[in-house]
Coordinates of C-alpha atoms in Angstrom, one line a residue:
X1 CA 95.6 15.5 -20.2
X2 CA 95.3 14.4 -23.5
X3 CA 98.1 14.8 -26.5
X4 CA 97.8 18.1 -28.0
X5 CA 96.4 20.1 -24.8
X6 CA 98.8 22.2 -23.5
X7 CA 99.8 22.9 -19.6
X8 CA 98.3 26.1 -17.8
X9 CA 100.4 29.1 -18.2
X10 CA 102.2 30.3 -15.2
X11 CA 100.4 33.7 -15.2
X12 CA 97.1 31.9 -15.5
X13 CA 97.8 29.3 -12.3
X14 CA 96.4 30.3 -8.6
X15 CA 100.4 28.7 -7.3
X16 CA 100.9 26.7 -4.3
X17 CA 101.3 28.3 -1.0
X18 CA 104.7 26.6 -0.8
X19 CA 105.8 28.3 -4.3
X20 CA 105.0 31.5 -3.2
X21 CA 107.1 31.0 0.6
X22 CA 110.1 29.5 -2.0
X23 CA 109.8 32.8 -4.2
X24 CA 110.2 35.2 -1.2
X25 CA 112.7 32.8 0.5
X26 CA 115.0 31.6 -1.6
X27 CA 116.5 28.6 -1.5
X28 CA 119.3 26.6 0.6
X29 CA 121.6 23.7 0.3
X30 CA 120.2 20.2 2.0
X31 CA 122.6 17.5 1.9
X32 CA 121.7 13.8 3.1
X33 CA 122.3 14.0 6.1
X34 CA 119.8 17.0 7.2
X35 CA 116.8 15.6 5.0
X36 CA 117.5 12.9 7.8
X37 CA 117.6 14.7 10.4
X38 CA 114.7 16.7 9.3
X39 CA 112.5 13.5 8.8
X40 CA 113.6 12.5 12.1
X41 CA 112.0 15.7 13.7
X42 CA 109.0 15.2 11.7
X43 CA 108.8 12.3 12.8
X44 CA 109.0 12.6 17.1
X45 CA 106.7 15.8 16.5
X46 CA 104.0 15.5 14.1
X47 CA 103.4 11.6 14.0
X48 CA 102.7 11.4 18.0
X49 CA 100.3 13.8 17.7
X50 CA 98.4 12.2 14.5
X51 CA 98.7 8.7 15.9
X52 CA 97.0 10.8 19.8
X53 CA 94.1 11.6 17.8
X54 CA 93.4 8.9 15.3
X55 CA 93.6 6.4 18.5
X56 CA 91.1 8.3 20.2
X57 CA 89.2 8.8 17.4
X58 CA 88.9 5.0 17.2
X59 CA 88.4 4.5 20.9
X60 CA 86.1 7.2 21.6
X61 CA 83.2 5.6 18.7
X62 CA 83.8 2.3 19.9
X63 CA 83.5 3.0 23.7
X64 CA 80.0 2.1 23.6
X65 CA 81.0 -1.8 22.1
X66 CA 82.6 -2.0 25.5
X67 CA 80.1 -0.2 27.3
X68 CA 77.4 -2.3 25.7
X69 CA 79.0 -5.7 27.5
X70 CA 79.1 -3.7 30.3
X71 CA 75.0 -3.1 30.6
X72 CA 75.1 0.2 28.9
X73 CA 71.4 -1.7 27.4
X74 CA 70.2 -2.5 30.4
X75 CA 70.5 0.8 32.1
X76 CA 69.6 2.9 29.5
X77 CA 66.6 0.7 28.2
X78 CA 67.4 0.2 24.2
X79 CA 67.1 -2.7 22.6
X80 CA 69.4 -4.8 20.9
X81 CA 68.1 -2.9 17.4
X82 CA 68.8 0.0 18.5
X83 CA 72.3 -0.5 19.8
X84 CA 72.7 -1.6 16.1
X85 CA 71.4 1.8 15.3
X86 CA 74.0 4.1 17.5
X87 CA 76.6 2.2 15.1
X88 CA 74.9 3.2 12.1
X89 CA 73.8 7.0 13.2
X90 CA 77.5 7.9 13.8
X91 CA 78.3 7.0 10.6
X92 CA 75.2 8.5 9.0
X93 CA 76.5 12.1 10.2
X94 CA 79.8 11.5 9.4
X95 CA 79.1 10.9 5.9
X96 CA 76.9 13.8 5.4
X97 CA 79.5 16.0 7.1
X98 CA 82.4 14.9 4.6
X99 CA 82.1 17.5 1.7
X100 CA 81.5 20.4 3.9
X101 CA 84.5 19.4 6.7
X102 CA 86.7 19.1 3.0
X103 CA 85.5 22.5 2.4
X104 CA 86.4 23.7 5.0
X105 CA 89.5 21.9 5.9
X106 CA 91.1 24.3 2.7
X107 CA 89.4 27.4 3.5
X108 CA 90.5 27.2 7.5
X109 CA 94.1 26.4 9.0
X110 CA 94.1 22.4 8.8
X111 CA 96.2 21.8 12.2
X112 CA 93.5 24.6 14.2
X113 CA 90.4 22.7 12.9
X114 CA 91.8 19.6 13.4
X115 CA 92.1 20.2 16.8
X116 CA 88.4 22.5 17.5
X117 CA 86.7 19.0 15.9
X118 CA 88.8 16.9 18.9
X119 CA 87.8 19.1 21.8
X120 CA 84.6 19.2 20.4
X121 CA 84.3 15.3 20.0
X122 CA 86.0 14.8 23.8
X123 CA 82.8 17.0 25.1
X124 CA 80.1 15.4 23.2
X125 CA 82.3 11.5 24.5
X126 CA 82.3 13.2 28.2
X127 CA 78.0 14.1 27.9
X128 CA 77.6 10.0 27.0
X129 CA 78.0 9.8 31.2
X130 CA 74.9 11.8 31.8
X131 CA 72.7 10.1 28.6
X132 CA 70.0 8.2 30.8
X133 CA 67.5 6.9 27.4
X134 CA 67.8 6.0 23.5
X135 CA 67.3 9.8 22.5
X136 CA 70.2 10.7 24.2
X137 CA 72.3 8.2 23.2
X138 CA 71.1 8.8 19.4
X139 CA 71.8 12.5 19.7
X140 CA 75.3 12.5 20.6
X141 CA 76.8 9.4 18.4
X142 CA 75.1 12.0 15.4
X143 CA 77.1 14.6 17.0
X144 CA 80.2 12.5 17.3
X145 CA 80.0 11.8 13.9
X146 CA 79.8 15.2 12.9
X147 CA 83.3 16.1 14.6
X148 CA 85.0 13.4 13.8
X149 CA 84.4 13.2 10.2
X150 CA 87.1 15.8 10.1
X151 CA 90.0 13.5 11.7
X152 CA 91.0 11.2 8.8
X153 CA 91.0 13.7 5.7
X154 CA 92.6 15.7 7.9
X155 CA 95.5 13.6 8.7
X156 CA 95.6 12.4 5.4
X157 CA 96.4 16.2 4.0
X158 CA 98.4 16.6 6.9
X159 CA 100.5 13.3 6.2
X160 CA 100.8 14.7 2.1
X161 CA 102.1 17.8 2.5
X162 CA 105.0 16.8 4.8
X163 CA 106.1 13.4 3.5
X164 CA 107.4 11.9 0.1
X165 CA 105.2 9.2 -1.6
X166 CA 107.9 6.5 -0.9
X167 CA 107.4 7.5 2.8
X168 CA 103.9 8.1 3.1
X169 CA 102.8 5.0 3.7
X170 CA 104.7 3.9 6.7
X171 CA 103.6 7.8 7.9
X172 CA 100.3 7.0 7.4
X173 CA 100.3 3.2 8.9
X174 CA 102.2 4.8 12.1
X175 CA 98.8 7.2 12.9
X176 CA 96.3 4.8 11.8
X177 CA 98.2 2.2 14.7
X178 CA 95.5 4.2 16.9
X179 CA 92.8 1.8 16.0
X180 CA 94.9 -0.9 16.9
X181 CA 95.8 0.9 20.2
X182 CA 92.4 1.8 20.9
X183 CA 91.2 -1.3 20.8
X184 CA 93.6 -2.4 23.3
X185 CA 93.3 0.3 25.6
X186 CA 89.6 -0.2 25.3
X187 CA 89.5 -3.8 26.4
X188 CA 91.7 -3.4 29.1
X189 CA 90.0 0.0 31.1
X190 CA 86.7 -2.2 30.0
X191 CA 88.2 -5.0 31.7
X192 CA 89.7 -3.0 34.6
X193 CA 86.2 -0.5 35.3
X194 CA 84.2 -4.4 35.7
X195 CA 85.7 -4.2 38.8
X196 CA 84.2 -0.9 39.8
X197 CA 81.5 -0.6 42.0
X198 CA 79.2 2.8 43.1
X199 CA 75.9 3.4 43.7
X200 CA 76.8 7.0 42.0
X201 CA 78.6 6.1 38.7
X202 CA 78.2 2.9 36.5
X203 CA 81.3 1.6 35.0
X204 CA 80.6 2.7 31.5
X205 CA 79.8 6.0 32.5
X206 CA 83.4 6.8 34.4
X207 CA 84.7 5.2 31.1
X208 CA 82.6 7.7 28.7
X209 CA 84.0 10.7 31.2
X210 CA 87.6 9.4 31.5
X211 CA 87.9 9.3 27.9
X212 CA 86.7 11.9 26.9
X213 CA 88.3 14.6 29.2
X214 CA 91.7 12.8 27.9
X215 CA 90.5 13.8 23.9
X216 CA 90.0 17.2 24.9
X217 CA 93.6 17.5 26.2
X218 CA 94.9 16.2 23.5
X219 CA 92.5 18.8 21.0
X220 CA 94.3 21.6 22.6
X221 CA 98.2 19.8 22.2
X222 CA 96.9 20.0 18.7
X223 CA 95.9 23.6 18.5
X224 CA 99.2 24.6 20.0
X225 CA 101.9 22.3 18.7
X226 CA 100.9 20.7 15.4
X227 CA 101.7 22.9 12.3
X228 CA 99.2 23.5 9.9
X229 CA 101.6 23.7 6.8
X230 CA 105.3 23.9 6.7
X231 CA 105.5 27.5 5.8
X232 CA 103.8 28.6 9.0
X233 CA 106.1 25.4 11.2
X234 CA 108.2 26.4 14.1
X235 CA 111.2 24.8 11.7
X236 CA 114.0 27.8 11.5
X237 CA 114.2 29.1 7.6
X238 CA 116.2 26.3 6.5
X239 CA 114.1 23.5 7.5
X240 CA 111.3 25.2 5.9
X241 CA 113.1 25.6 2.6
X242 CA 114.3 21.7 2.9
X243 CA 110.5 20.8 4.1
X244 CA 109.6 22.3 1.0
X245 CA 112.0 21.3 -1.5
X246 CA 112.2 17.6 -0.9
X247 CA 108.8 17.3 -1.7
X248 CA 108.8 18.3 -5.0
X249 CA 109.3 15.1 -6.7
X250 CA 105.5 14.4 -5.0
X251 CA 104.5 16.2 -7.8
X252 CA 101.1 17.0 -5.6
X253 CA 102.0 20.4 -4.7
X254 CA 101.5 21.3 -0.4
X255 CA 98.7 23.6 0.1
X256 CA 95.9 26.2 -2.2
X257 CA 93.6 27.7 0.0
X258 CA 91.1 28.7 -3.4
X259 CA 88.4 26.3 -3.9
X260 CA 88.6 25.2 -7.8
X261 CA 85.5 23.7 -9.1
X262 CA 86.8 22.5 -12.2
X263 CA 89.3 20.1 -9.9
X264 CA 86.0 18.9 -8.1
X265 CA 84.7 18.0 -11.6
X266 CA 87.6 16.4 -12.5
X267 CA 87.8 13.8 -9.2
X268 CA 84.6 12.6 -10.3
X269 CA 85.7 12.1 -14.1
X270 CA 88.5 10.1 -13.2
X271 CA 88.1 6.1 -13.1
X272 CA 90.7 5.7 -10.2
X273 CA 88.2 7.7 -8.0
X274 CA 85.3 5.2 -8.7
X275 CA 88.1 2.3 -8.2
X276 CA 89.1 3.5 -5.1
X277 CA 85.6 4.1 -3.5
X278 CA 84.5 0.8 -4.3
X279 CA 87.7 -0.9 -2.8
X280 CA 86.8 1.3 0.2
X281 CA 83.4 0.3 0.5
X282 CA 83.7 -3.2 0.0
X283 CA 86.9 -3.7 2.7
X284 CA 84.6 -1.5 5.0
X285 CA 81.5 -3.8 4.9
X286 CA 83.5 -6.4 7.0
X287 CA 85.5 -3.9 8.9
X288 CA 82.5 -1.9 9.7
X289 CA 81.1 -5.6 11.1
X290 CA 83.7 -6.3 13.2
X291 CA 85.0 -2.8 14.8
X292 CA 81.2 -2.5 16.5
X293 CA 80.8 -6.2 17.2
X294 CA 84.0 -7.0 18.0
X295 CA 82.9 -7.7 21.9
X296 CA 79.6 -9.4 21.1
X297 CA 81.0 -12.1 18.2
X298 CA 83.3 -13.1 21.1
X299 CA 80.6 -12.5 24.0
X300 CA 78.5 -15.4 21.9
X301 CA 81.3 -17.3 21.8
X302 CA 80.1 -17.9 25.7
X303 CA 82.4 -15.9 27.6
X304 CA 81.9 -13.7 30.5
X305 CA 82.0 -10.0 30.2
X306 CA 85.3 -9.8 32.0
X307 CA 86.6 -12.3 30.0
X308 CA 85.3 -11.0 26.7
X309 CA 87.2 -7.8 27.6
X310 CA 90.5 -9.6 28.2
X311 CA 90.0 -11.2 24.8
X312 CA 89.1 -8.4 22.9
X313 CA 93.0 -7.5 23.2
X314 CA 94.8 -10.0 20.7
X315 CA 92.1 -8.1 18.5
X316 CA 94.0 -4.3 18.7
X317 CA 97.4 -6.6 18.7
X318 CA 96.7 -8.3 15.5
X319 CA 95.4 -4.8 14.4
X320 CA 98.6 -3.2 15.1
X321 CA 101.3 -5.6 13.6
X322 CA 98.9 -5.7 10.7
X323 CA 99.2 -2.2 10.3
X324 CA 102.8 -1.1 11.0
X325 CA 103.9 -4.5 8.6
X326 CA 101.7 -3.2 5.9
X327 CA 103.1 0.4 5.7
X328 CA 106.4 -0.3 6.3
X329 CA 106.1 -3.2 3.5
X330 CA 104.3 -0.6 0.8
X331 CA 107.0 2.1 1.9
X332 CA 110.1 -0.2 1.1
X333 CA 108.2 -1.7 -1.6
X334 CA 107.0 1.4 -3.1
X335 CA 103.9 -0.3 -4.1
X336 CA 100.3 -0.9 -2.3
X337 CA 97.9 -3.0 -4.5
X338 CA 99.9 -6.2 -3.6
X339 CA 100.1 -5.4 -0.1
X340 CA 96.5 -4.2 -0.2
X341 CA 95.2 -8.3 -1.1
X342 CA 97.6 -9.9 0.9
X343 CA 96.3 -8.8 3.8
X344 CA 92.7 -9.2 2.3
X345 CA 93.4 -12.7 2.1
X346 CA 94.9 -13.3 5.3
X347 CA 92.1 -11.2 7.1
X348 CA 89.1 -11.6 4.7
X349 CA 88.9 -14.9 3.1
X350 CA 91.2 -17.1 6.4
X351 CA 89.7 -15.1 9.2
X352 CA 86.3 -14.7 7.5
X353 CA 85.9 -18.6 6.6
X354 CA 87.4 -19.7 9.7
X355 CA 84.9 -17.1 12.0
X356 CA 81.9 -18.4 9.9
X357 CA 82.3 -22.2 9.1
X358 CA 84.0 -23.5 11.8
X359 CA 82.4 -25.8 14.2
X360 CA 80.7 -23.9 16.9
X361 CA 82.2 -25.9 19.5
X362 CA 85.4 -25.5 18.4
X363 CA 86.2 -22.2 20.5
X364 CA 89.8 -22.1 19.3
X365 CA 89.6 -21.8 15.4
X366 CA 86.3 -19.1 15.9
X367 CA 88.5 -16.5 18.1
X368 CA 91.1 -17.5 15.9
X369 CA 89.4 -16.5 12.7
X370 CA 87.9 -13.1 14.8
X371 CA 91.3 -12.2 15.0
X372 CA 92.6 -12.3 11.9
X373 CA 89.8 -10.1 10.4
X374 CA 91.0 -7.5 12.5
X375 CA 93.8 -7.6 10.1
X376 CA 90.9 -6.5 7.2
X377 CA 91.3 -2.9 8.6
X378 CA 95.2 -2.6 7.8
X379 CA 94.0 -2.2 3.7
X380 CA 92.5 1.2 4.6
X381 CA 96.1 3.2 5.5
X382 CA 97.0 2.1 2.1
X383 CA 93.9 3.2 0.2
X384 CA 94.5 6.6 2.3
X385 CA 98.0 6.7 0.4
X386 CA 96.6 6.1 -2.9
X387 CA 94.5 9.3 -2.1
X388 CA 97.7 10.9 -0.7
X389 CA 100.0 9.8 -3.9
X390 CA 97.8 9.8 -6.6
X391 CA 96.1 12.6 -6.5
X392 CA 97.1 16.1 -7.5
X393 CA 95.5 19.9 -7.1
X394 CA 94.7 20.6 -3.2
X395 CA 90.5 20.5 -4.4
X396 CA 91.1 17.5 -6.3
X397 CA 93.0 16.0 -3.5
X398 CA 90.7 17.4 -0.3
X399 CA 87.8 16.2 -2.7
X400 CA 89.1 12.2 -3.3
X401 CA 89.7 12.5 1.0
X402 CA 85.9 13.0 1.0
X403 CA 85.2 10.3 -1.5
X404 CA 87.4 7.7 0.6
X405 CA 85.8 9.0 3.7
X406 CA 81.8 8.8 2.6
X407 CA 82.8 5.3 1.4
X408 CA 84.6 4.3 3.8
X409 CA 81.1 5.3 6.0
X410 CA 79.2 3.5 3.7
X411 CA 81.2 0.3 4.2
X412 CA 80.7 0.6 8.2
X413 CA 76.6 1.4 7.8
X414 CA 76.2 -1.5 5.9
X415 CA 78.8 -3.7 8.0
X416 CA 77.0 -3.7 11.5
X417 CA 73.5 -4.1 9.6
X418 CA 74.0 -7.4 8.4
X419 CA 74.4 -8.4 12.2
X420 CA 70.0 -9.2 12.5
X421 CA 69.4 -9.8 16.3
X422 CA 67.3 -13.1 14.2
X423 CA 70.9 -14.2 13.8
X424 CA 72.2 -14.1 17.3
X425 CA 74.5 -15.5 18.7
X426 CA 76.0 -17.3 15.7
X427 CA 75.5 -14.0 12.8
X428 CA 76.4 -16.6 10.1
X429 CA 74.9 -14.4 7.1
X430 CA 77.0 -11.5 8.9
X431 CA 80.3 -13.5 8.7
X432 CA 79.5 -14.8 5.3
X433 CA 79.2 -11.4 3.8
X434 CA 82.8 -10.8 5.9
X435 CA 84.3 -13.4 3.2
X436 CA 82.2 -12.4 -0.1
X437 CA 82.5 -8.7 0.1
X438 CA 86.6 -8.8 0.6
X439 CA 87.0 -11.2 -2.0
X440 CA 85.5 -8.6 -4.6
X441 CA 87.4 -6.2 -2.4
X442 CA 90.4 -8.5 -4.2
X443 CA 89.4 -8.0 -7.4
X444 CA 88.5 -4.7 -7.7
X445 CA 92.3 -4.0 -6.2
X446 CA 93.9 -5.8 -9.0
X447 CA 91.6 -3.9 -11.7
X448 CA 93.4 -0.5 -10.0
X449 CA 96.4 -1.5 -10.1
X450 CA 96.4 -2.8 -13.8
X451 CA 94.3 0.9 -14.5
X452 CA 97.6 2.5 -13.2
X453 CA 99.9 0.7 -15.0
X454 CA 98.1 1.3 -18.4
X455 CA 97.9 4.9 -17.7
X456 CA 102.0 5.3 -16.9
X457 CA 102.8 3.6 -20.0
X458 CA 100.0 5.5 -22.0
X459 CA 102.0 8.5 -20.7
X460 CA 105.2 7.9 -21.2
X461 CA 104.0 6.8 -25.0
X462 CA 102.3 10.0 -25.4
X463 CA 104.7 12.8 -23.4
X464 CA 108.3 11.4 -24.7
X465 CA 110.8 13.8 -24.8
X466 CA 108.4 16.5 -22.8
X467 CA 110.4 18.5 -21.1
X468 CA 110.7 19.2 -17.3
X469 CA 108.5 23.3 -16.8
X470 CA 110.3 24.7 -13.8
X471 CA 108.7 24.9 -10.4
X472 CA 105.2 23.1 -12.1
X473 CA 105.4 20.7 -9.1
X474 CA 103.8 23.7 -7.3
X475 CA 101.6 25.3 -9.8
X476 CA 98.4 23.6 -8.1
X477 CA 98.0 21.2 -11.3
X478 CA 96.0 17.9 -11.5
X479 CA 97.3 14.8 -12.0
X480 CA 95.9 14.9 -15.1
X481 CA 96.7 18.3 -16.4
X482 CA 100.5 17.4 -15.1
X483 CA 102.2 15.7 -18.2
X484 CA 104.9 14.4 -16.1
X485 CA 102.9 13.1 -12.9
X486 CA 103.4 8.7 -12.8
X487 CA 100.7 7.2 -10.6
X488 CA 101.6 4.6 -7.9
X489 CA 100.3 1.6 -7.9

């Protein structure tokens, strides 16, 4: 908002549900010591359950890298193309699916269709047993994409309207610890269903139903025990209150179930969104890459399938401290953008150069450097909390979710694609595009951050002396409209 424009009027503002539960509540007291112990429950109640199905979500789409090592080609008849293809189909559907899943995501209750798109998801991961040819295959990774396009802006809302900023991004490095999870889990069942043998079942197939019987469970855990906004929590009154009121210095409001168009207008107006996407897309090129070819890099490396299983683990390890050293580093930091091309440079540019220019024979410095790009995927928790922190009005906010999401899509459609079967086994215009796309990735991170300090000074130079309007942290404004909002950087 630009000097001279004034604030909506309390009348004229469509409040925040949490404003509303506040004005028929009242307030209580919360001291230190039970904000504590109310982040604490948060934390052993909500968190488990994110972190269940982002894990899932992550194993479940990349069963079939496994499953491909263990003949899924062979028995079903596709060719090496079009294994490349299931990759890109998922995340066809799950891009087109975005804006209408954020949609709906505000109309609906967020916990309850979180969970209906898991259930849904396990069925569709349980029918890949029974596919038998490529039109099978093709028609459920479209449908897996479709459900679970819903998980991460989901999760990201969820993860908003529960934590502080400062704590966000710890919150949201904790869930997104599924991928690294999943990829462990995956290479070791992988490695462990090699050894099974039946003339009724392939391997792969007992994996597909396994795992997705286990994501159905966990979709109705969901349903029943996560909350889908503080007001409507099992907390007693006081927690509620506390759950509330501790998150007004957010600034970012908790939930509006009216869709605002002029909010919608506004995400794409503001620079930061166009930052943000490109960031996403250009750190999901390489990520993209190496989540669906994570087996066959080190498969062409000239190991076994069993072994290629067993090595696939340091991948989800790497992955994980990545991950959990990022957000807690950005939490007690309180910033991102640094964090953001650190790990760019370890994963990107060291693992990158090292995967594509070192010696073939040199087995050592290869898995090495396919490691360490597994730590590329630890930037995207932290663009999530740029989404979560910086962005204000619950249809501005479920809107950037959807921007981050589609590009974060577009990232892994054109990731696997520059793996050519012309290219086997070595991909070295694949691994070379690994190092070039996150080094723009870099600069495009330090052009946010230097946007976002900019705008906090041009603020505080233009809104001097404004004073504090009370309860405006939950009149559903922008970040723009809100004179006193700070962006983090």
């Amino acid at each position: 908002m630009e000097k001279g424009e004034s604030a909506p009027q309390v009348a004229d503002v469509d409040v925040d549900a949490a404003l509303e539960y506040l004005n028929h509540e009242g307030t209580t007291v919360m001291t230190e010591i039970n904000e504590k112990a109310l982040v604490r429950k948060l934390d052993l109640t909500i968190v488990p359950l994110m972190w269940a199905c982002y894990n899932l979500q992550y194993l479940d789409k990349t069963l079939i890298n496994y499953a491909n090592v263990m003949g899924l080609q062979e028995d079903t008849g596709i060719s090496g193309n079009q294994f490349s293809l299931l990759a890109t189909l998922f995340y066809v559907t799950y891009l087109a699916f975005e804006f209408p899943t954020g949609y709906l995501m505000q109309r609906l209750p967020t916990a309850k269709y979180l969970g209906a798109n898991v259930i849904l998801w396990g069925l569709v991961v349980t029918l890949n047993a029974a596919a038998k040819n490529w039109a099978a295959l093709a028609t459920l990774r479209v449908l897996l994409g479709c459900f679970e396009s819903a998980i991460a802006p989901a999760l990201i809302l969820v993860t908003s309207m529960w934590y502080k900023k400062s704590e966000q991004p710890a919150r949201v490095g904790f869930w997104y610890v599924g991928t690294g999870t999943g990829t462990i889990i995956g290479a070791l069942t992988s490695f462990g269903f090699q050894h099974y043998e039946s003339d009724v079942f392939t391997p792969w197939q007992i994996m597909f139903l396994l795992f997705g019987l286990i994501t159905i469970v966990v979709g109705i855990l969901v349903v029943i025990f996560m909350p889908d906004n503080p007001m409507k929590s099992r907390l007693s009154r006081e927690e509620k209150i506390w759950a509330i009121e501790r998150l007004r210095e957010n600034q970012t409001g908790i939930e509006n179930k009216h869709f605002k168009f002029s909010q919608v207008k506004e995400c794409f107006s503001d620079p930061q969104t166009w930052l943000i996407a490109f960031i996403t897309v250009t750190t999901n090129i390489p990520n993209g890459a190496v989540s669906s070819f994570q087996a066959t890099i080190i498969k062409g490396f000239g190991y076994t399938s069993k072994e290629t299983a067993l090595l696939s683990i340091p991948s989800g390890v790497v992955a994980c401290i990545a991950v959990i050293s990022g957000g807690l580093c950005s939490s007690r930091f309180n910033v991102r953008g640094p964090i953001i091309c650190i790990i760019l440079l370890i994963g990107g540019i060291l693992g990158g150069s090292l995967l594509a220019f070192s010696n073939s024979s040199n087995k050592g410095a290869l898995l090495t450097g396919n490691y360490l790009t597994n730590v590329i995927g630890a930037s995207l928790p932290l663009l999530y909390s740029y989404s979560a922190a910086n962005y204000a009005g619950h249809t501005k906010k479920v809107t950037m979710n959807a921007v981050v999401l589609i590009s974060f899509c577009l990232g892994n459609i054109i990731g696997p694609l520059t793996f050519r079967e012309a290219d086997k086994p070595q991909y070295l215009p694949a691994k070379a595009v690994i190092v070039g796309s996150t080094a723009v990735a870099i600069v495009a991170t330090c052009v946010l951050m230097a946007y976002y300090i900019w705008e906090n000074k041009r603020r505080d130079r233009l809104h001097a002396g404004v004073g504090h309007k009370e309860n405006s942290e939950f009149f559903d404004l922008t970040d723009r409209e809100n004179k006193e909002f700070r962006y983090r950087w």
